[in-house]
mmCIF file of C-alpha atoms and ligand atoms in Angstrom:
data_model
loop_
_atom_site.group_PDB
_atom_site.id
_atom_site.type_symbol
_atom_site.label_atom_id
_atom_site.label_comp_id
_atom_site.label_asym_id
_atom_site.label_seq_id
_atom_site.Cartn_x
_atom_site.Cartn_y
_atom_site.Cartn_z
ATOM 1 C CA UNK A 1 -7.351 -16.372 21.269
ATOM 2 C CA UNK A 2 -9.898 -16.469 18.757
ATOM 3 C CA UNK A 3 -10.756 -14.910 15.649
ATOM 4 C CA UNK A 4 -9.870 -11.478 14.976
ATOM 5 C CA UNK A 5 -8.848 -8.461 12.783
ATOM 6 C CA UNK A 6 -6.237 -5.843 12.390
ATOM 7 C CA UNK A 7 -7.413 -3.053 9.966
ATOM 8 C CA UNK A 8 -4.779 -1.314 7.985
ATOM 9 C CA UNK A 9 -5.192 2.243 6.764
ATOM 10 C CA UNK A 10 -2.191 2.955 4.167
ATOM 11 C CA UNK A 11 -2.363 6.126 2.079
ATOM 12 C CA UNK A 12 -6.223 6.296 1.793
ATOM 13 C CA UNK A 13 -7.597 8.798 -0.004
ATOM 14 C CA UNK A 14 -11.691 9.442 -0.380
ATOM 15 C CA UNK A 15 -13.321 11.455 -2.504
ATOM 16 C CA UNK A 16 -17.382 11.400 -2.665
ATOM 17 C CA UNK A 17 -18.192 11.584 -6.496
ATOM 18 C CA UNK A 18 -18.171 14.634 -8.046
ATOM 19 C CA UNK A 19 -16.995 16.477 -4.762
ATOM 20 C CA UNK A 20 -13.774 18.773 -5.428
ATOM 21 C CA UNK A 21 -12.467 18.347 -1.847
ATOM 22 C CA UNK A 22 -11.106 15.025 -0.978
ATOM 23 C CA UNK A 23 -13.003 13.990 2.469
ATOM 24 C CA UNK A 24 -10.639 11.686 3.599
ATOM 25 C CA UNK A 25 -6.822 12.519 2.695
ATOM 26 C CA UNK A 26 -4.199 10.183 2.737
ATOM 27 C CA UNK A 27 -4.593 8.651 6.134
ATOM 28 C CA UNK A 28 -2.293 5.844 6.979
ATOM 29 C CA UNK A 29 -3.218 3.902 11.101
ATOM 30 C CA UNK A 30 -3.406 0.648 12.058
ATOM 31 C CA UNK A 31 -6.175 -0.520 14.555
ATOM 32 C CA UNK A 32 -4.836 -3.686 16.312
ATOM 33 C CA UNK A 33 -7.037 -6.356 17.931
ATOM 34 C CA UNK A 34 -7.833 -5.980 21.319
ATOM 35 C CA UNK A 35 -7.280 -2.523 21.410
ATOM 36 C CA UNK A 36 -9.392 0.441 21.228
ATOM 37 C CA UNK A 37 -8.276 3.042 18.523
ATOM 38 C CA UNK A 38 -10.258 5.863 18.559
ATOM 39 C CA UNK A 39 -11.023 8.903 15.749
ATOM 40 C CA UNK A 40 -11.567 12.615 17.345
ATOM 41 C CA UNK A 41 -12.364 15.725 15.486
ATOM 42 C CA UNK A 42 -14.639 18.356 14.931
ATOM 43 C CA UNK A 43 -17.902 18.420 13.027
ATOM 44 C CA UNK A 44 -16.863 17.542 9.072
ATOM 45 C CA UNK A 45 -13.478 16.513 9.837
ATOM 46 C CA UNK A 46 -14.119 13.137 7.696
ATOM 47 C CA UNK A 47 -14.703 11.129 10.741
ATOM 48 C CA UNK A 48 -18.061 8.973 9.430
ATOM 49 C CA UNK A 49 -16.639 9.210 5.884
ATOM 50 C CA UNK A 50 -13.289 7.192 7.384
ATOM 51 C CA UNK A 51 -15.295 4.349 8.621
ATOM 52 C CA UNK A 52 -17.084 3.890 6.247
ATOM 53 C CA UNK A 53 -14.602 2.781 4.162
ATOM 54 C CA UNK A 54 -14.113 -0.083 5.890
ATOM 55 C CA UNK A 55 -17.061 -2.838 5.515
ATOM 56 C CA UNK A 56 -16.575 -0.713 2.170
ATOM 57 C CA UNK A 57 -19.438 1.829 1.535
ATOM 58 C CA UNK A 58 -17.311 3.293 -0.676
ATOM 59 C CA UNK A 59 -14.598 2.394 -3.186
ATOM 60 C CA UNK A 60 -11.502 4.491 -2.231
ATOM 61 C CA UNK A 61 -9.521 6.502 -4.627
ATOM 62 C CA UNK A 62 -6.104 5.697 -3.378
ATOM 63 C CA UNK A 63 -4.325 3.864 -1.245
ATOM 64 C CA UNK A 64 -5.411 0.609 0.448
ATOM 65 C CA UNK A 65 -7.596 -0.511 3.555
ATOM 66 C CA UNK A 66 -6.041 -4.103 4.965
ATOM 67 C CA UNK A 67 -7.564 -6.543 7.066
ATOM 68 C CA UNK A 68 -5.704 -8.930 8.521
ATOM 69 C CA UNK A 69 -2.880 -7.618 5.788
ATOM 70 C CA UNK A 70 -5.368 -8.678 2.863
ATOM 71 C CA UNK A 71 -6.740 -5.716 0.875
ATOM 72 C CA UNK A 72 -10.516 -5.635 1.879
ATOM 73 C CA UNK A 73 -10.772 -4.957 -2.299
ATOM 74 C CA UNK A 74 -9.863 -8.664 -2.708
ATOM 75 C CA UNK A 75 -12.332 -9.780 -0.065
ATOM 76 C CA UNK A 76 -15.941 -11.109 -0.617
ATOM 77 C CA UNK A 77 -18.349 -8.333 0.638
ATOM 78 C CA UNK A 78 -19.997 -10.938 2.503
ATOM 79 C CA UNK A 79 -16.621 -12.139 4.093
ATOM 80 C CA UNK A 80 -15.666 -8.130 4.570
ATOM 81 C CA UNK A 81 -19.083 -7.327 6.797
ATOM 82 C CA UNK A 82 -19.373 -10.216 8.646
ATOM 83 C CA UNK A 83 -16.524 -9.734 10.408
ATOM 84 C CA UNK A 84 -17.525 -5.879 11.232
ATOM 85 C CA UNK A 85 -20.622 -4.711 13.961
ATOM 86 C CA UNK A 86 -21.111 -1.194 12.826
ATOM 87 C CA UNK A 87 -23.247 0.966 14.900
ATOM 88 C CA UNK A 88 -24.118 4.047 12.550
ATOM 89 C CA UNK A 89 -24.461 7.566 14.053
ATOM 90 C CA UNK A 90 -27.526 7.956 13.220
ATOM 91 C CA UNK A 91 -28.689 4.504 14.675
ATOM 92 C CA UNK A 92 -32.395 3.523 13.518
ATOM 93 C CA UNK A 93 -34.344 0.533 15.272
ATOM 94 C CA UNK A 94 -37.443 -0.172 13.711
ATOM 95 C CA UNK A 95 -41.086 -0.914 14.855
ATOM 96 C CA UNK A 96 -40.871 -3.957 17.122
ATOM 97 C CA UNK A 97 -39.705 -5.398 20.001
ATOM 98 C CA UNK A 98 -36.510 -4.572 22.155
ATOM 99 C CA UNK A 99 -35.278 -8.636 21.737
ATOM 100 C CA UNK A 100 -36.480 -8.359 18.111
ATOM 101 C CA UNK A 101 -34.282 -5.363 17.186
ATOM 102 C CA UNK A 102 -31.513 -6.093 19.306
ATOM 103 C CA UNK A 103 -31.664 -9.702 17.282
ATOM 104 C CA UNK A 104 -31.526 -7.983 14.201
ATOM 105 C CA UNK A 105 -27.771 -8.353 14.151
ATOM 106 C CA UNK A 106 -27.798 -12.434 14.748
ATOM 107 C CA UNK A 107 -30.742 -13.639 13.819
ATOM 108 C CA UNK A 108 -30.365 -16.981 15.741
ATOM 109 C CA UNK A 109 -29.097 -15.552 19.065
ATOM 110 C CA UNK A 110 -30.762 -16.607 22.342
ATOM 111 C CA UNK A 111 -32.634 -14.650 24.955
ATOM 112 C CA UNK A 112 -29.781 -14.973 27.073
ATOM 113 C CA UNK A 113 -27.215 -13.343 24.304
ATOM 114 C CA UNK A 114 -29.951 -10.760 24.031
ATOM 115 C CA UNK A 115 -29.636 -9.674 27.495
ATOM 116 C CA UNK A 116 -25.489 -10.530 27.436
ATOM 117 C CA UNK A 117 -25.680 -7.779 24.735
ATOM 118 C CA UNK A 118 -28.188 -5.575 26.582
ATOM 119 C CA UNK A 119 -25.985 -6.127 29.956
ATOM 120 C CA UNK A 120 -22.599 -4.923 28.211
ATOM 121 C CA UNK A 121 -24.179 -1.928 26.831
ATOM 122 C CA UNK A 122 -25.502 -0.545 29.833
ATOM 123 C CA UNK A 123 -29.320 -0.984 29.000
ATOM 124 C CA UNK A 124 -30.572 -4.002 31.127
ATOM 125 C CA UNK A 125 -31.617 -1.356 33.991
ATOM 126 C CA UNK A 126 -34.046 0.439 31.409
ATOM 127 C CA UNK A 127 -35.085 -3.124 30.018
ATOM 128 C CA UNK A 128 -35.604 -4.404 33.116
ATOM 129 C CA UNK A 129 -38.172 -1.737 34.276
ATOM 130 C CA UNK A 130 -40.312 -2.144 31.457
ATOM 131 C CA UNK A 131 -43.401 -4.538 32.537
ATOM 132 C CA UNK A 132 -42.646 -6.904 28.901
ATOM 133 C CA UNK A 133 -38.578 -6.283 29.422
ATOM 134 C CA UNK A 134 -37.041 -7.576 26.216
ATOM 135 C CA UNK A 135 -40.297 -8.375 24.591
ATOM 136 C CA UNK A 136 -41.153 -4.182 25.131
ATOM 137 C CA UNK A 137 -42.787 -3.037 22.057
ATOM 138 C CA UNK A 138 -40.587 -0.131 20.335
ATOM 139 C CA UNK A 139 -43.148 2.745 19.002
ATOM 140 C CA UNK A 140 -42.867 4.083 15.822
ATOM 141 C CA UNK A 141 -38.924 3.062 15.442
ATOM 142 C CA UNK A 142 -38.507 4.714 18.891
ATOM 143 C CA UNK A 143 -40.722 7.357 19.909
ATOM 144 C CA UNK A 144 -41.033 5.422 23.502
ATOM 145 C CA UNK A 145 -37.300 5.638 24.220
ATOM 146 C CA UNK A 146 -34.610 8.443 24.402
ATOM 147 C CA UNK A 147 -31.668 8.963 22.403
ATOM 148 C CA UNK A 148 -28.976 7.557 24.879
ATOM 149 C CA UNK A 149 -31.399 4.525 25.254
ATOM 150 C CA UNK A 150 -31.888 3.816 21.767
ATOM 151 C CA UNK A 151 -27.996 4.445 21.666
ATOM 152 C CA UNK A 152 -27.469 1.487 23.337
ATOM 153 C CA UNK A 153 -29.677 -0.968 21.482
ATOM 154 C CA UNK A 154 -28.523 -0.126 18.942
ATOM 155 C CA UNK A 155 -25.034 -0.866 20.563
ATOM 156 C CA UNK A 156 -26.293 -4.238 21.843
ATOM 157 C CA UNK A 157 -27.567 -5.026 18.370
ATOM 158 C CA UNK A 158 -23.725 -5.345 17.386
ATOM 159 C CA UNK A 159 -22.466 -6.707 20.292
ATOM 160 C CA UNK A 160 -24.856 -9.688 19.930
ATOM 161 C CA UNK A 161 -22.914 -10.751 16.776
ATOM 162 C CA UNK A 162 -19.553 -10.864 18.705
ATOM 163 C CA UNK A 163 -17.482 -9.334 15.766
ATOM 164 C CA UNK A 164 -14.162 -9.327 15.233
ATOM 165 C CA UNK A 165 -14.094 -5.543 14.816
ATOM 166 C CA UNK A 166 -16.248 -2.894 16.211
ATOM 167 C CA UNK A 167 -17.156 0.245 14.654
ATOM 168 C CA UNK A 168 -18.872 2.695 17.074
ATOM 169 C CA UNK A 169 -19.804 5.642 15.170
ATOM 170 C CA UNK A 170 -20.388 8.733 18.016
ATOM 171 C CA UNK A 171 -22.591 5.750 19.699
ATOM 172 C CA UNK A 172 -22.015 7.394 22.783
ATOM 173 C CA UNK A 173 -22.871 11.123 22.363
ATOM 174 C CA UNK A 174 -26.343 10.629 23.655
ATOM 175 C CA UNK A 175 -25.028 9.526 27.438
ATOM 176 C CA UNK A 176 -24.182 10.802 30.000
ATOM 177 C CA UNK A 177 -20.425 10.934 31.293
ATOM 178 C CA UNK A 178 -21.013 8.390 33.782
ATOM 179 C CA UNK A 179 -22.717 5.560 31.433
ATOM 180 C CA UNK A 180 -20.232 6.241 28.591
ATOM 181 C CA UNK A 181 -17.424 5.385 31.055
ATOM 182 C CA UNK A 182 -19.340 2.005 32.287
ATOM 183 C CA UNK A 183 -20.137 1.271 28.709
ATOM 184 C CA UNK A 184 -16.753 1.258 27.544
ATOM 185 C CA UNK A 185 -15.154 0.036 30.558
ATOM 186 C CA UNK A 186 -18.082 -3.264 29.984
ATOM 187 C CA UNK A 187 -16.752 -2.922 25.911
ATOM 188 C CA UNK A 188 -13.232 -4.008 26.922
ATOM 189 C CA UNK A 189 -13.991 -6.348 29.404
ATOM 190 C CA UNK A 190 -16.913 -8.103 26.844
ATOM 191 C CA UNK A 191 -15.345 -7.768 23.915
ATOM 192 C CA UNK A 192 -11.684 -10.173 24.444
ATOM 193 C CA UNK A 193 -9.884 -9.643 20.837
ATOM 194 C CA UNK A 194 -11.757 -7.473 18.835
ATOM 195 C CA UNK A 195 -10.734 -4.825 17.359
ATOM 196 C CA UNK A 196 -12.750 -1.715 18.634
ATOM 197 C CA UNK A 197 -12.834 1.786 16.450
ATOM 198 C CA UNK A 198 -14.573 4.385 17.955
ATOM 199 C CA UNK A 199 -15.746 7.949 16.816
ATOM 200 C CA UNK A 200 -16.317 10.598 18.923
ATOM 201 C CA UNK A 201 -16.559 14.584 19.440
ATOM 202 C CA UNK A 202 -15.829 14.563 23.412
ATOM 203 C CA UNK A 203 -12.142 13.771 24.948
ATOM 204 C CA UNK A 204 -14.104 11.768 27.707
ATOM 205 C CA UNK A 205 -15.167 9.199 25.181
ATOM 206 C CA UNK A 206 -11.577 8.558 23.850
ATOM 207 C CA UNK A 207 -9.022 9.844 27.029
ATOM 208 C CA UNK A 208 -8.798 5.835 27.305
ATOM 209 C CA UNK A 209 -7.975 4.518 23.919
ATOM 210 C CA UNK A 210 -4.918 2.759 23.554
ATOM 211 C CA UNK A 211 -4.781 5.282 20.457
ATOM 212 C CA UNK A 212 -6.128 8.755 19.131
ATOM 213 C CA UNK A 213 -6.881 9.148 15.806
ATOM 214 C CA UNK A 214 -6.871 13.591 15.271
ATOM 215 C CA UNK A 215 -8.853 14.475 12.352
ATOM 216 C CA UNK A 216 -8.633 17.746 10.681
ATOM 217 C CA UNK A 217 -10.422 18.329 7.435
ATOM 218 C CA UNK A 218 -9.549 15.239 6.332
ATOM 219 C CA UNK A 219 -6.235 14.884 6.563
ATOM 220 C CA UNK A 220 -4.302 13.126 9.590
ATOM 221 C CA UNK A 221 -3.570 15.748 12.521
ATOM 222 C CA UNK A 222 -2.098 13.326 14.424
ATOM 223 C CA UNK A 223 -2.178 10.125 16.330
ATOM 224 C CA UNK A 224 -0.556 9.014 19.887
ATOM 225 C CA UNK A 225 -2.095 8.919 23.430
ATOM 226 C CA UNK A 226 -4.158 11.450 25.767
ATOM 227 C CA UNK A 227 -1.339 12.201 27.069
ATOM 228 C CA UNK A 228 0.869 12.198 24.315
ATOM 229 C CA UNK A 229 -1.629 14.549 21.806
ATOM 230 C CA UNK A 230 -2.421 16.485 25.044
ATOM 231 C CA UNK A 231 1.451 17.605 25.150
ATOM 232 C CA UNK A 232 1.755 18.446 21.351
ATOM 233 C CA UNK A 233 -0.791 18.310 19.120
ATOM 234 C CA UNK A 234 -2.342 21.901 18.943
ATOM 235 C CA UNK A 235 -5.430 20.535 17.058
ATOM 236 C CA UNK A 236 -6.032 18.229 19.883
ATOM 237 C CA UNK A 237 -5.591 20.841 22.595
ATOM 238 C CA UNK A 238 -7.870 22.893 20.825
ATOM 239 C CA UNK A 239 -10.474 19.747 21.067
ATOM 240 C CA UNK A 240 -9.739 19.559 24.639
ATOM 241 C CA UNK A 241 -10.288 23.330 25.806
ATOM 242 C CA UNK A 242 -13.309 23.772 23.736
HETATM 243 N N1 DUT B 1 -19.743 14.713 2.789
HETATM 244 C C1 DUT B 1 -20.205 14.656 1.489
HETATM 245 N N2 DUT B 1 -21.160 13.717 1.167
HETATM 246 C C2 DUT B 1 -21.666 12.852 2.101
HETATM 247 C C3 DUT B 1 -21.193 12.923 3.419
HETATM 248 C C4 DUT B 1 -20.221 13.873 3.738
HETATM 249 O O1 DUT B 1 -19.757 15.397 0.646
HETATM 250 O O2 DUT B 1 -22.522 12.014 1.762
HETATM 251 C C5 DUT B 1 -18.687 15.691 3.153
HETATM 252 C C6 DUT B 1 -19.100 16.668 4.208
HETATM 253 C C7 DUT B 1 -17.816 16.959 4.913
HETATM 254 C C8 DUT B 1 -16.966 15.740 4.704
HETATM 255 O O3 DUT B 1 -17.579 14.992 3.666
HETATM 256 O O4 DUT B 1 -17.160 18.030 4.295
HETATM 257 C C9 DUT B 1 -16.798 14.895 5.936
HETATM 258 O O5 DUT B 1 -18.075 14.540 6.453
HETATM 259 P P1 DUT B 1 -18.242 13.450 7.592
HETATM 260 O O6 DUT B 1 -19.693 13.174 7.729
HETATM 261 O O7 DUT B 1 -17.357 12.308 7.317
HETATM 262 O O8 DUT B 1 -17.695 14.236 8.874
HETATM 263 P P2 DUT B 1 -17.764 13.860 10.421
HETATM 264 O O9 DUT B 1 -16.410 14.080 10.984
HETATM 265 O O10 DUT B 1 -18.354 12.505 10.594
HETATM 266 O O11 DUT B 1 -18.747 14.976 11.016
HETATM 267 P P3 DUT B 1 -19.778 14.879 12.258
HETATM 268 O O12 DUT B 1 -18.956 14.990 13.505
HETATM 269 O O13 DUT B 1 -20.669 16.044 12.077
HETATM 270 O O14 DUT B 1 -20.509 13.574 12.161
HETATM 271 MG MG1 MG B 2 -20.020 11.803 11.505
#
């Protein structure tokens, strides 16, 4: 029910100008709606480069990236991001209130879709025990908070747009084991038909997926289950004993 997206990854190959290396190297997955599809590999391995590509940071050298089986070259840009909450990895909030920056993705939403948002990804509790809750000043684009709370404003701050697909870049590196496995346990309740893509360095964050994405260098290492990678994929076993 209701809108949503299935992203397409046929033969892509990226290349950042003038680079001789290609950072992404013909990857071909498909991320269905509903489903979580997540990317592991080390530090390098392409993984922020890949999803990028989709709300289309950067033009592609080969290949094609489909959404909902149209190429997201033949797309309006405005069309393209709409549809796509992306949290960054290197998430920045800016000087102002909590409600104010987690409003910065939908401009119109209520305080109650604020605190929806704030309530899926795990940061009511810290919210909550501020004296001005949502209307808590944020210092100097965050000085006040830590890194697993700002994390998950920055979380909420897609969440409030309810997009059809998610892009969590390493969004959850910053908590601990306990509150990533809430957070994405609230994700899939919360989130009905979207399409959720999520980067990450620990096996914790993606034993659940309903598919692993194994990135080495670029290229495709392999893709299947926990279970499945766990029994063949060397690069993934690697992942998992380090
Ligand atoms: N790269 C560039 N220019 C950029 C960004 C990255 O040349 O603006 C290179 C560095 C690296 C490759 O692309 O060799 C992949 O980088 P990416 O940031 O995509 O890797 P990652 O998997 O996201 O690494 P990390 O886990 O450290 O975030
Ligand atoms: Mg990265």
């Amino acid at each position: 029910t209701g809108a949503h997206a299935e992203v397409e990854f046929k033969n892509v190959t990226f290349r950042y100008a003038g680079a001789e290396k290609a950072a992404v190297e013909d990857i071909s997955f498909l991320a269905k709606p509903g489903e979580t599809t997540a990317i592991i590999g080390s530090t390098g391995a392409g993984k922020t480069s890949l999803v990028q590509l989709i709300p289309r940071f950067y033009d592609i050298e080969s290949g094609s990236i489909l959404v909902n089986g149209i190429d997201i070259r033949e797309m309006k840009q405005h069309t393209l991001r709409e549809k796509i909450g992306y949290v960054p990895q290197k998430a920045s909030l800016f000087s102002g209130t909590i409600a104010e920056n987690v409003r910065f993705g939908a401009k119109d939403a209520t305080d109650q879709e604020v605190m929806d948002a704030l309530q899926t990804a795990q940061a009511i509790d810290f919210v909550n025990e501020k004296e001005d809750g949502i209307n808590t000043y944020i210092e100097q684009a965050g000085s006040n908070l830590s890194g697993g709370q700002k994390q998950r404003l920055a979380i909420a701050r897609a969440l409030v747009r309810k997009p059809e697909i998610y892009i969590f870049d390493d969004s959850f590196s910053a908590l601990d084991y306990k509150t990533d496995a809430k957070l994405r346990s609230a994700l899939k309740e919360e989130t009905g038909n979207s399409t959720i893509i999520l980067v990450a360095q620990r096996v914790n964050t993606v034993m659940d997926a309903d598919r692993i994405i194994v990135l080495n260098e670029g290229k495709l290492a392999g893709i299947g289950t926990h279970e499945e990678l766990l029994k063949d994929n060397t690069i993934y076993q690697e992942i998992v004993e380090s």
